[in-house]
Amino acid sequence: MMEPIKRIKGTDDILPPESATWQYVADTIRRVMSLYNYREIITPIFEYTELFARSIGASTDIVSKEMYTFLDMGERSLTLRPEGTASVVRAYVEHSLSVKFPIAKLYYIGPMFRQEKPQKGRKRQFNQFGIEILGTDSPYADVEGIILNLRVLKELGITDTHLMINSIGDPNCRQGYRRALKEYLQPRLEKLCSDCQLRYHNNPLRVFDCKKQSCQAQLEDAPVMSDYLCDDCRKHFDKVLHILDKLDIEFSINERLVRGLDYYTKTVYEITSTALGSQNSLSGGGRYDILVEELGGKPTPAFGFAAGIERIIMAMEQSEGYETPKPQLDYFIALTNDEILTTAMEFAERLRDKGNSVNIDFRGKSLKSQMKQADKLGAKRVVIIGDDEFSKGVYLLRDMETGEQTEIPLSIIPNTDK
Ligand code: HAM
Protein backbone atom coordinates (compact mmCIF):
# COMPACT_ATOMS: atom_id res chain seq x y z
CA MET A 1 0.00 0.00 0.00
CA MET A 2 1.15 3.51 -0.75
CA GLU A 3 1.99 5.83 2.14
CA PRO A 4 -0.98 8.22 2.54
CA ILE A 5 -0.14 11.90 2.06
CA LYS A 6 -0.69 14.03 5.15
CA ARG A 7 -1.68 17.67 5.43
CA ILE A 8 1.05 20.30 5.82
CA LYS A 9 2.18 21.00 9.38
CA GLY A 10 0.38 24.00 10.83
CA THR A 11 -2.68 23.65 8.57
CA ASP A 12 -6.11 22.35 9.53
CA ASP A 13 -8.86 20.34 7.88
CA ILE A 14 -12.16 21.69 9.12
CA LEU A 15 -14.53 18.76 9.15
CA PRO A 16 -18.22 18.42 9.93
CA PRO A 17 -19.66 19.03 12.48
CA GLU A 18 -17.02 21.75 13.31
CA SER A 19 -17.48 23.25 9.84
CA ALA A 20 -21.01 24.22 10.95
CA THR A 21 -19.43 26.33 13.71
CA TRP A 22 -17.31 28.05 11.07
CA GLN A 23 -20.37 28.80 8.98
CA TYR A 24 -22.10 30.20 12.04
CA VAL A 25 -19.09 32.40 12.84
CA ALA A 26 -18.86 33.68 9.24
CA ASP A 27 -22.64 34.37 9.18
CA THR A 28 -22.40 36.30 12.46
CA ILE A 29 -19.43 38.35 11.21
CA ARG A 30 -21.26 39.24 7.99
CA ARG A 31 -24.41 40.17 9.90
CA VAL A 32 -22.53 42.44 12.31
CA MET A 33 -20.60 44.02 9.42
CA SER A 34 -23.85 45.00 7.79
CA LEU A 35 -25.06 46.54 11.08
CA TYR A 36 -22.14 48.99 10.77
CA ASN A 37 -22.51 49.33 6.99
CA TYR A 38 -19.13 47.74 6.14
CA ARG A 39 -18.90 46.11 2.72
CA GLU A 40 -16.89 43.07 1.73
CA ILE A 41 -13.68 43.30 -0.25
CA ILE A 42 -12.10 40.16 -1.70
CA THR A 43 -8.45 40.46 -2.72
CA PRO A 44 -6.03 37.82 -4.12
CA ILE A 45 -4.36 35.33 -1.78
CA PHE A 46 -0.94 36.18 -3.23
CA GLU A 47 0.74 39.47 -4.02
CA TYR A 48 4.12 40.82 -5.05
CA THR A 49 6.47 40.34 -2.10
CA GLU A 50 7.39 44.01 -2.14
CA LEU A 51 3.87 44.96 -1.06
CA PHE A 52 4.35 43.27 2.32
CA ALA A 53 7.97 44.35 2.74
CA ARG A 54 6.97 47.99 2.17
CA SER A 55 3.89 47.98 4.40
CA ILE A 56 4.39 45.50 7.26
CA GLY A 57 8.09 46.45 7.39
CA ALA A 58 11.24 44.57 6.35
CA SER A 59 12.53 44.28 9.93
CA THR A 60 9.37 42.74 11.41
CA ASP A 61 9.28 39.03 12.28
CA ILE A 62 6.49 38.52 9.76
CA VAL A 63 8.49 39.81 6.80
CA SER A 64 11.97 38.75 7.88
CA LYS A 65 11.21 35.15 8.74
CA GLU A 66 7.60 34.10 8.42
CA MET A 67 6.51 34.68 4.84
CA TYR A 68 5.79 32.01 2.24
CA THR A 69 7.71 33.59 -0.61
CA PHE A 70 8.49 31.97 -3.96
CA LEU A 71 9.52 32.84 -7.48
CA ASP A 72 6.98 32.21 -10.21
CA MET A 73 8.00 31.06 -13.69
CA GLY A 74 8.66 34.64 -14.69
CA GLU A 75 11.13 34.93 -11.79
CA ARG A 76 8.87 37.38 -9.96
CA SER A 77 8.93 37.20 -6.18
CA LEU A 78 5.44 36.46 -4.89
CA THR A 79 4.18 35.90 -1.35
CA LEU A 80 1.12 34.22 0.16
CA ARG A 81 -0.49 37.03 2.12
CA PRO A 82 0.42 37.01 5.83
CA GLU A 83 -2.35 39.56 6.60
CA GLY A 84 -5.07 41.55 4.85
CA THR A 85 -4.36 45.25 5.37
CA ALA A 86 -1.59 45.58 2.76
CA SER A 87 -3.78 44.06 0.04
CA VAL A 88 -6.79 46.20 0.96
CA VAL A 89 -4.70 49.37 0.80
CA ARG A 90 -3.12 48.25 -2.48
CA ALA A 91 -6.61 47.69 -3.95
CA TYR A 92 -7.83 51.01 -2.52
CA VAL A 93 -5.03 52.86 -4.32
CA GLU A 94 -5.15 50.76 -7.49
CA HIS A 95 -8.90 51.29 -8.00
CA SER A 96 -8.98 54.89 -6.70
CA LEU A 97 -11.65 53.88 -4.21
CA SER A 98 -11.40 57.27 -2.51
CA VAL A 99 -13.26 58.79 -5.47
CA LYS A 100 -16.24 56.49 -5.08
CA PHE A 101 -16.11 56.25 -1.30
CA PRO A 102 -14.92 59.39 0.55
CA ILE A 103 -14.91 57.12 3.58
CA ALA A 104 -14.37 53.50 2.58
CA LYS A 105 -15.63 50.96 5.13
CA LEU A 106 -14.40 47.55 4.06
CA TYR A 107 -14.23 44.07 5.60
CA TYR A 108 -12.70 40.77 4.63
CA ILE A 109 -12.71 37.14 5.73
CA GLY A 110 -10.14 34.67 4.51
CA PRO A 111 -6.98 32.61 4.93
CA MET A 112 -3.59 34.13 5.81
CA PHE A 113 -0.21 32.41 5.85
CA ARG A 114 2.70 32.75 8.27
CA GLN A 115 5.54 30.29 8.67
CA GLU A 116 5.51 30.37 12.46
CA LYS A 117 6.29 27.52 14.82
CA PRO A 118 2.93 25.75 14.99
CA GLN A 119 1.32 25.37 18.39
CA LYS A 120 -2.14 25.67 19.94
CA GLY A 121 -3.73 28.76 18.41
CA ARG A 122 -0.78 29.39 16.14
CA LYS A 123 -1.13 28.05 12.63
CA ARG A 124 0.73 28.42 9.36
CA GLN A 125 -2.54 28.80 7.49
CA PHE A 126 -5.13 30.56 9.61
CA ASN A 127 -8.20 32.64 8.95
CA GLN A 128 -8.83 36.24 9.79
CA PHE A 129 -11.70 38.60 9.51
CA GLY A 130 -10.92 42.27 9.60
CA ILE A 131 -12.06 45.76 8.76
CA GLU A 132 -10.36 48.78 7.28
CA ILE A 133 -11.88 52.25 7.42
CA LEU A 134 -10.06 54.62 5.07
CA GLY A 135 -10.50 58.37 4.72
CA THR A 136 -11.03 59.63 8.27
CA ASP A 137 -8.71 60.58 11.11
CA SER A 138 -11.55 60.90 13.61
CA PRO A 139 -10.94 59.22 16.98
CA TYR A 140 -14.60 58.17 16.76
CA ALA A 141 -13.61 55.91 13.85
CA ASP A 142 -11.05 54.18 16.11
CA VAL A 143 -13.73 53.62 18.72
CA GLU A 144 -16.32 52.42 16.21
CA GLY A 145 -13.81 49.82 14.98
CA ILE A 146 -13.15 48.65 18.53
CA ILE A 147 -16.88 48.51 19.33
CA LEU A 148 -17.57 46.49 16.19
CA ASN A 149 -14.77 44.10 17.14
CA LEU A 150 -16.20 43.67 20.66
CA ARG A 151 -19.71 43.19 19.32
CA VAL A 152 -18.68 40.32 17.04
CA LEU A 153 -17.01 38.61 20.00
CA LYS A 154 -19.99 39.21 22.28
CA GLU A 155 -22.50 37.94 19.74
CA LEU A 156 -20.41 34.78 19.44
CA GLY A 157 -20.69 34.27 23.19
CA ILE A 158 -17.12 35.32 24.07
CA THR A 159 -17.34 37.57 27.11
CA ASP A 160 -14.09 37.07 29.04
CA THR A 161 -12.28 39.57 26.85
CA HIS A 162 -9.80 42.24 27.82
CA LEU A 163 -9.10 45.35 25.77
CA MET A 164 -5.57 46.78 25.91
CA ILE A 165 -4.81 50.05 24.23
CA ASN A 166 -1.82 52.30 23.62
CA SER A 167 -0.60 55.07 21.34
CA ILE A 168 2.66 54.73 19.46
CA GLY A 169 2.56 58.29 18.14
CA ASP A 170 3.55 59.34 14.65
CA PRO A 171 6.95 58.96 12.93
CA ASN A 172 8.03 62.39 14.22
CA CYS A 173 7.36 61.99 17.92
CA ARG A 174 8.34 58.33 17.78
CA GLN A 175 11.78 59.44 16.65
CA GLY A 176 12.42 61.04 20.06
CA TYR A 177 11.13 57.96 21.83
CA ARG A 178 13.28 55.64 19.72
CA ARG A 179 16.32 57.64 20.70
CA ALA A 180 15.43 57.49 24.41
CA LEU A 181 14.72 53.75 24.21
CA LYS A 182 18.03 53.10 22.47
CA GLU A 183 19.87 55.09 25.11
CA TYR A 184 18.16 52.99 27.77
CA LEU A 185 18.88 49.68 26.02
CA GLN A 186 22.48 50.43 25.07
CA PRO A 187 24.06 49.45 28.43
CA ARG A 188 21.80 46.39 28.56
CA LEU A 189 22.58 45.22 25.04
CA GLU A 190 24.65 42.23 26.12
CA LYS A 191 21.78 40.87 28.19
CA LEU A 192 19.39 40.88 25.22
CA CYS A 193 18.93 37.85 22.93
CA SER A 194 20.60 37.94 19.50
CA ASP A 195 17.26 38.78 17.81
CA CYS A 196 16.76 41.75 20.13
CA GLN A 197 20.33 42.93 19.54
CA LEU A 198 19.38 43.20 15.87
CA ARG A 199 16.07 44.84 16.78
CA TYR A 200 18.01 47.42 18.80
CA HIS A 201 19.68 48.56 15.59
CA ASN A 202 16.81 48.21 13.11
CA ASN A 203 13.69 48.90 15.08
CA PRO A 204 14.15 49.11 18.88
CA LEU A 205 10.39 49.20 19.63
CA ARG A 206 10.25 45.58 18.44
CA VAL A 207 12.16 44.53 21.60
CA PHE A 208 8.82 44.92 23.44
CA ASP A 209 7.48 42.09 21.26
CA CYS A 210 10.14 39.60 22.33
CA LYS A 211 8.68 36.53 24.00
CA LYS A 212 11.85 35.83 26.02
CA GLN A 213 11.51 36.47 29.72
CA SER A 214 15.17 37.55 29.95
CA CYS A 215 14.59 40.34 27.41
CA GLN A 216 11.34 41.43 29.06
CA ALA A 217 13.22 41.69 32.38
CA GLN A 218 15.59 44.21 30.82
CA LEU A 219 12.64 46.41 29.86
CA GLU A 220 11.33 46.91 33.38
CA ASP A 221 12.27 50.59 33.72
CA ALA A 222 12.27 51.41 30.02
CA PRO A 223 10.97 54.84 28.97
CA VAL A 224 7.36 54.86 27.76
CA MET A 225 5.96 56.32 24.57
CA SER A 226 3.30 58.37 26.37
CA ASP A 227 6.04 60.68 27.69
CA TYR A 228 7.08 61.46 24.11
CA LEU A 229 3.74 61.93 22.31
CA CYS A 230 3.38 65.24 20.42
CA ASP A 231 0.34 67.44 21.09
CA ASP A 232 -1.64 66.09 18.14
CA CYS A 233 -1.02 62.42 19.03
CA ARG A 234 -1.69 63.11 22.71
CA LYS A 235 -4.98 64.82 21.91
CA HIS A 236 -6.08 61.97 19.65
CA PHE A 237 -5.24 59.34 22.26
CA ASP A 238 -6.98 61.24 25.08
CA LYS A 239 -10.07 61.61 22.93
CA VAL A 240 -10.18 57.88 22.12
CA LEU A 241 -9.88 57.05 25.83
CA HIS A 242 -12.53 59.62 26.69
CA ILE A 243 -15.03 58.19 24.17
CA LEU A 244 -14.38 54.64 25.39
CA ASP A 245 -15.04 55.83 28.95
CA LYS A 246 -18.24 57.60 27.95
CA LEU A 247 -19.46 54.46 26.19
CA ASP A 248 -18.68 52.35 29.25
CA ILE A 249 -16.15 50.19 27.48
CA GLU A 250 -13.62 48.69 29.83
CA PHE A 251 -9.98 48.87 28.82
CA SER A 252 -6.51 49.12 30.23
CA ILE A 253 -3.63 51.15 28.88
CA ASN A 254 -0.65 48.95 28.08
CA GLU A 255 2.40 51.13 27.51
CA ARG A 256 4.31 48.15 26.14
CA LEU A 257 1.85 47.34 23.41
CA VAL A 258 3.61 48.12 20.12
CA ARG A 259 2.13 45.47 17.73
CA GLY A 260 4.17 43.37 15.34
CA LEU A 261 3.61 45.41 12.18
CA ASP A 262 5.35 48.67 11.28
CA TYR A 263 2.52 50.61 9.65
CA TYR A 264 0.77 51.82 12.78
CA THR A 265 0.52 55.43 13.96
CA LYS A 266 -1.28 56.70 17.07
CA THR A 267 -3.84 54.18 18.41
CA VAL A 268 -2.93 50.50 18.70
CA TYR A 269 -4.97 47.90 20.55
CA GLU A 270 -5.37 44.20 21.23
CA ILE A 271 -8.18 42.12 22.65
CA THR A 272 -7.14 39.07 24.63
CA SER A 273 -9.11 36.23 26.15
CA THR A 274 -8.25 34.23 29.24
CA ALA A 275 -9.81 31.20 27.54
CA LEU A 276 -6.75 30.99 25.29
CA GLY A 277 -3.35 29.78 26.46
CA SER A 278 -0.14 31.61 25.63
CA GLN A 279 -1.45 32.71 22.21
CA ASN A 280 -4.07 34.79 23.94
CA SER A 281 -4.55 37.58 21.43
CA LEU A 282 -7.95 37.30 19.75
CA SER A 283 -7.61 40.41 17.67
CA GLY A 284 -5.56 43.50 17.17
CA GLY A 285 -5.34 46.61 15.13
CA GLY A 286 -4.93 50.32 15.13
CA ARG A 287 -4.56 53.48 13.12
CA TYR A 288 -2.25 53.71 10.11
CA ASP A 289 -2.32 57.26 8.80
CA ILE A 290 0.68 57.09 6.45
CA LEU A 291 0.39 53.64 4.86
CA VAL A 292 -1.80 54.69 1.93
CA GLU A 293 0.77 57.30 0.97
CA GLU A 294 3.61 54.84 1.42
CA LEU A 295 1.89 52.54 -1.04
CA GLY A 296 1.58 55.26 -3.64
CA GLY A 297 -1.81 56.78 -2.79
CA LYS A 298 -2.83 60.25 -1.65
CA PRO A 299 -2.40 60.96 2.09
CA THR A 300 -5.35 59.08 3.64
CA PRO A 301 -5.77 58.41 7.35
CA ALA A 302 -7.09 54.95 8.18
CA PHE A 303 -7.91 52.52 10.96
CA GLY A 304 -8.48 48.76 11.04
CA PHE A 305 -8.21 45.50 12.92
CA ALA A 306 -8.10 41.79 12.28
CA ALA A 307 -9.16 38.84 14.42
CA GLY A 308 -8.10 35.20 14.19
CA ILE A 309 -11.06 32.92 13.53
CA GLU A 310 -9.33 29.76 14.87
CA ARG A 311 -8.69 31.55 18.16
CA ILE A 312 -12.25 32.89 18.25
CA ILE A 313 -13.58 29.36 17.88
CA MET A 314 -11.23 28.12 20.62
CA ALA A 315 -12.56 30.85 22.92
CA MET A 316 -16.17 30.06 21.97
CA GLU A 317 -15.66 26.40 22.81
CA GLN A 318 -14.39 27.40 26.26
CA SER A 319 -17.29 29.73 26.98
CA GLU A 320 -20.13 28.66 29.24
CA GLY A 321 -23.08 26.90 27.64
CA TYR A 322 -21.33 26.42 24.30
CA GLU A 323 -22.65 23.57 22.16
CA THR A 324 -21.43 22.38 18.77
CA PRO A 325 -24.25 23.13 16.34
CA LYS A 326 -26.40 20.03 15.89
CA PRO A 327 -26.80 18.59 12.41
CA GLN A 328 -30.05 19.70 10.82
CA LEU A 329 -32.08 17.80 8.28
CA ASP A 330 -35.75 18.24 7.37
CA TYR A 331 -36.29 14.89 5.63
CA PHE A 332 -34.58 11.57 5.24
CA ILE A 333 -35.98 9.24 2.59
CA ALA A 334 -35.72 5.55 3.43
CA LEU A 335 -36.52 2.89 0.84
CA THR A 336 -36.30 -0.87 0.58
CA ASN A 337 -35.54 -1.44 -3.06
CA ASP A 338 -33.30 0.14 -5.71
CA GLU A 339 -36.24 0.29 -8.08
CA ILE A 340 -37.85 2.83 -5.80
CA LEU A 341 -34.87 5.18 -6.09
CA THR A 342 -36.07 7.13 -9.14
CA THR A 343 -39.43 7.81 -7.49
CA ALA A 344 -37.64 8.72 -4.25
CA MET A 345 -35.35 11.16 -6.03
CA GLU A 346 -38.29 12.84 -7.75
CA PHE A 347 -40.05 13.08 -4.41
CA ALA A 348 -36.92 14.57 -2.82
CA GLU A 349 -36.68 17.23 -5.55
CA ARG A 350 -40.26 18.30 -4.90
CA LEU A 351 -39.52 18.61 -1.18
CA ARG A 352 -36.40 20.66 -2.02
CA ASP A 353 -38.54 22.90 -4.25
CA LYS A 354 -40.30 23.87 -1.03
CA GLY A 355 -37.00 24.69 0.68
CA ASN A 356 -36.57 21.46 2.66
CA SER A 357 -33.21 19.78 3.15
CA VAL A 358 -33.43 16.13 2.11
CA ASN A 359 -31.05 13.17 2.27
CA ILE A 360 -31.44 9.80 0.53
CA ASP A 361 -29.29 6.78 1.37
CA PHE A 362 -28.23 5.10 -1.88
CA ARG A 363 -26.54 2.10 -0.31
CA GLY A 364 -29.48 -0.30 -0.26
CA LYS A 365 -29.12 -1.04 3.46
CA SER A 366 -31.87 -2.44 5.70
CA LEU A 367 -34.70 -0.19 6.78
CA LYS A 368 -33.46 -0.44 10.35
CA SER A 369 -30.00 0.83 9.48
CA GLN A 370 -31.51 3.63 7.37
CA MET A 371 -33.59 4.74 10.36
CA LYS A 372 -30.41 4.79 12.46
CA GLN A 373 -28.69 6.86 9.81
CA ALA A 374 -31.66 9.30 9.74
CA ASP A 375 -31.37 9.69 13.49
CA LYS A 376 -27.60 10.35 13.27
CA LEU A 377 -28.16 13.02 10.65
CA GLY A 378 -30.69 14.74 12.89
CA ALA A 379 -33.64 14.22 10.49
CA LYS A 380 -36.88 15.73 11.74
CA ARG A 381 -39.02 13.46 9.55
CA VAL A 382 -38.50 10.30 7.55
CA VAL A 383 -40.37 9.39 4.37
CA ILE A 384 -40.49 5.60 4.22
CA ILE A 385 -41.18 4.02 0.84
CA GLY A 386 -41.08 0.24 1.35
CA ASP A 387 -42.04 -2.36 -1.28
CA ASP A 388 -45.62 -2.52 0.06
CA GLU A 389 -46.03 1.24 0.12
CA PHE A 390 -44.54 1.57 -3.35
CA SER A 391 -46.95 -0.92 -4.85
CA LYS A 392 -49.88 0.87 -3.16
CA GLY A 393 -48.62 4.30 -4.38
CA VAL A 394 -48.17 5.64 -0.82
CA TYR A 395 -45.43 6.47 1.70
CA LEU A 396 -45.22 6.56 5.46
CA LEU A 397 -44.36 9.91 6.99
CA ARG A 398 -42.66 9.44 10.35
CA ASP A 399 -42.20 12.29 12.77
CA MET A 400 -38.89 11.48 14.48
CA GLU A 401 -39.71 13.40 17.61
CA THR A 402 -43.14 11.91 18.38
CA GLY A 403 -42.72 8.61 16.53
CA GLU A 404 -46.09 9.26 14.88
CA GLN A 405 -46.51 7.67 11.45
CA THR A 406 -49.06 8.56 8.73
CA GLU A 407 -49.76 6.98 5.38
CA ILE A 408 -49.99 9.49 2.54
CA PRO A 409 -50.37 9.08 -1.27
CA LEU A 410 -47.08 9.60 -3.16
CA SER A 411 -48.74 12.34 -5.22
CA ILE A 412 -48.98 14.52 -2.10
CA ILE A 413 -45.92 16.36 -0.82
CA PRO A 414 -46.03 16.70 2.98
CA ASN A 415 -47.48 19.95 4.12
CA THR A 416 -44.95 21.18 6.66
CA ASP A 417 -44.24 24.61 7.99
CA LYS A 418 -41.38 25.04 5.47
P1 HAM B 1 -2.12 40.65 13.71
O1 HAM B 1 -2.09 41.04 15.14
O2 HAM B 1 -0.85 40.21 13.08
O3 HAM B 1 -2.74 41.89 12.93
O4 HAM B 1 -3.18 39.50 13.53
C1 HAM B 1 -4.50 39.65 13.99
C2 HAM B 1 -4.99 38.36 14.62
O5 HAM B 1 -4.79 37.26 13.74
C3 HAM B 1 -4.27 37.95 15.90
O6 HAM B 1 -4.78 38.64 17.02
C4 HAM B 1 -4.59 36.46 15.97
O7 HAM B 1 -5.89 36.24 16.51
C5 HAM B 1 -4.61 36.06 14.50
N1 HAM B 1 -3.35 35.40 14.13
C6 HAM B 1 -2.18 35.99 13.79
N2 HAM B 1 -1.24 35.05 13.51
C7 HAM B 1 -1.83 33.85 13.70
C8 HAM B 1 -1.40 32.50 13.57
N3 HAM B 1 -0.18 32.18 13.17
N4 HAM B 1 -2.29 31.50 13.84
C9 HAM B 1 -3.56 31.79 14.22
N5 HAM B 1 -4.02 33.06 14.36
C10 HAM B 1 -3.17 34.07 14.10
C11 HAM B 1 -2.91 41.95 11.56
O8 HAM B 1 -2.85 40.99 10.84
C12 HAM B 1 -3.28 43.33 11.05
N6 HAM B 1 -3.46 43.24 9.59
C13 HAM B 1 -4.53 43.87 11.73
C14 HAM B 1 -4.96 45.19 11.19
C15 HAM B 1 -5.92 45.44 10.28
N7 HAM B 1 -4.43 46.34 11.51
C16 HAM B 1 -5.02 47.32 10.80
N8 HAM B 1 -5.93 46.75 10.05
PDB file of C-alpha atoms in Angstrom, residues 52 75 93 118 154 205 231 267 366 392:
ATOM      1  CA  PHE A  52       4.352  43.273   2.318  1.00  0.00           C
ATOM      2  CA  GLU A  75      11.134  34.926 -11.794  1.00  0.00           C
ATOM      3  CA  VAL A  93      -5.026  52.860  -4.316  1.00  0.00           C
ATOM      4  CA  PRO A 118       2.927  25.750  14.995  1.00  0.00           C
ATOM      5  CA  LYS A 154     -19.989  39.210  22.277  1.00  0.00           C
ATOM      6  CA  LEU A 205      10.386  49.195  19.634  1.00  0.00           C
ATOM      7  CA  ASP A 231       0.340  67.435  21.087  1.00  0.00           C
ATOM      8  CA  THR A 267      -3.836  54.182  18.410  1.00  0.00           C
ATOM      9  CA  SER A 366     -31.868  -2.444   5.700  1.00  0.00           C
ATOM     10  CA  LYS A 392     -49.880   0.873  -3.161  1.00  0.00           C
TER      11      LYS A 392
END
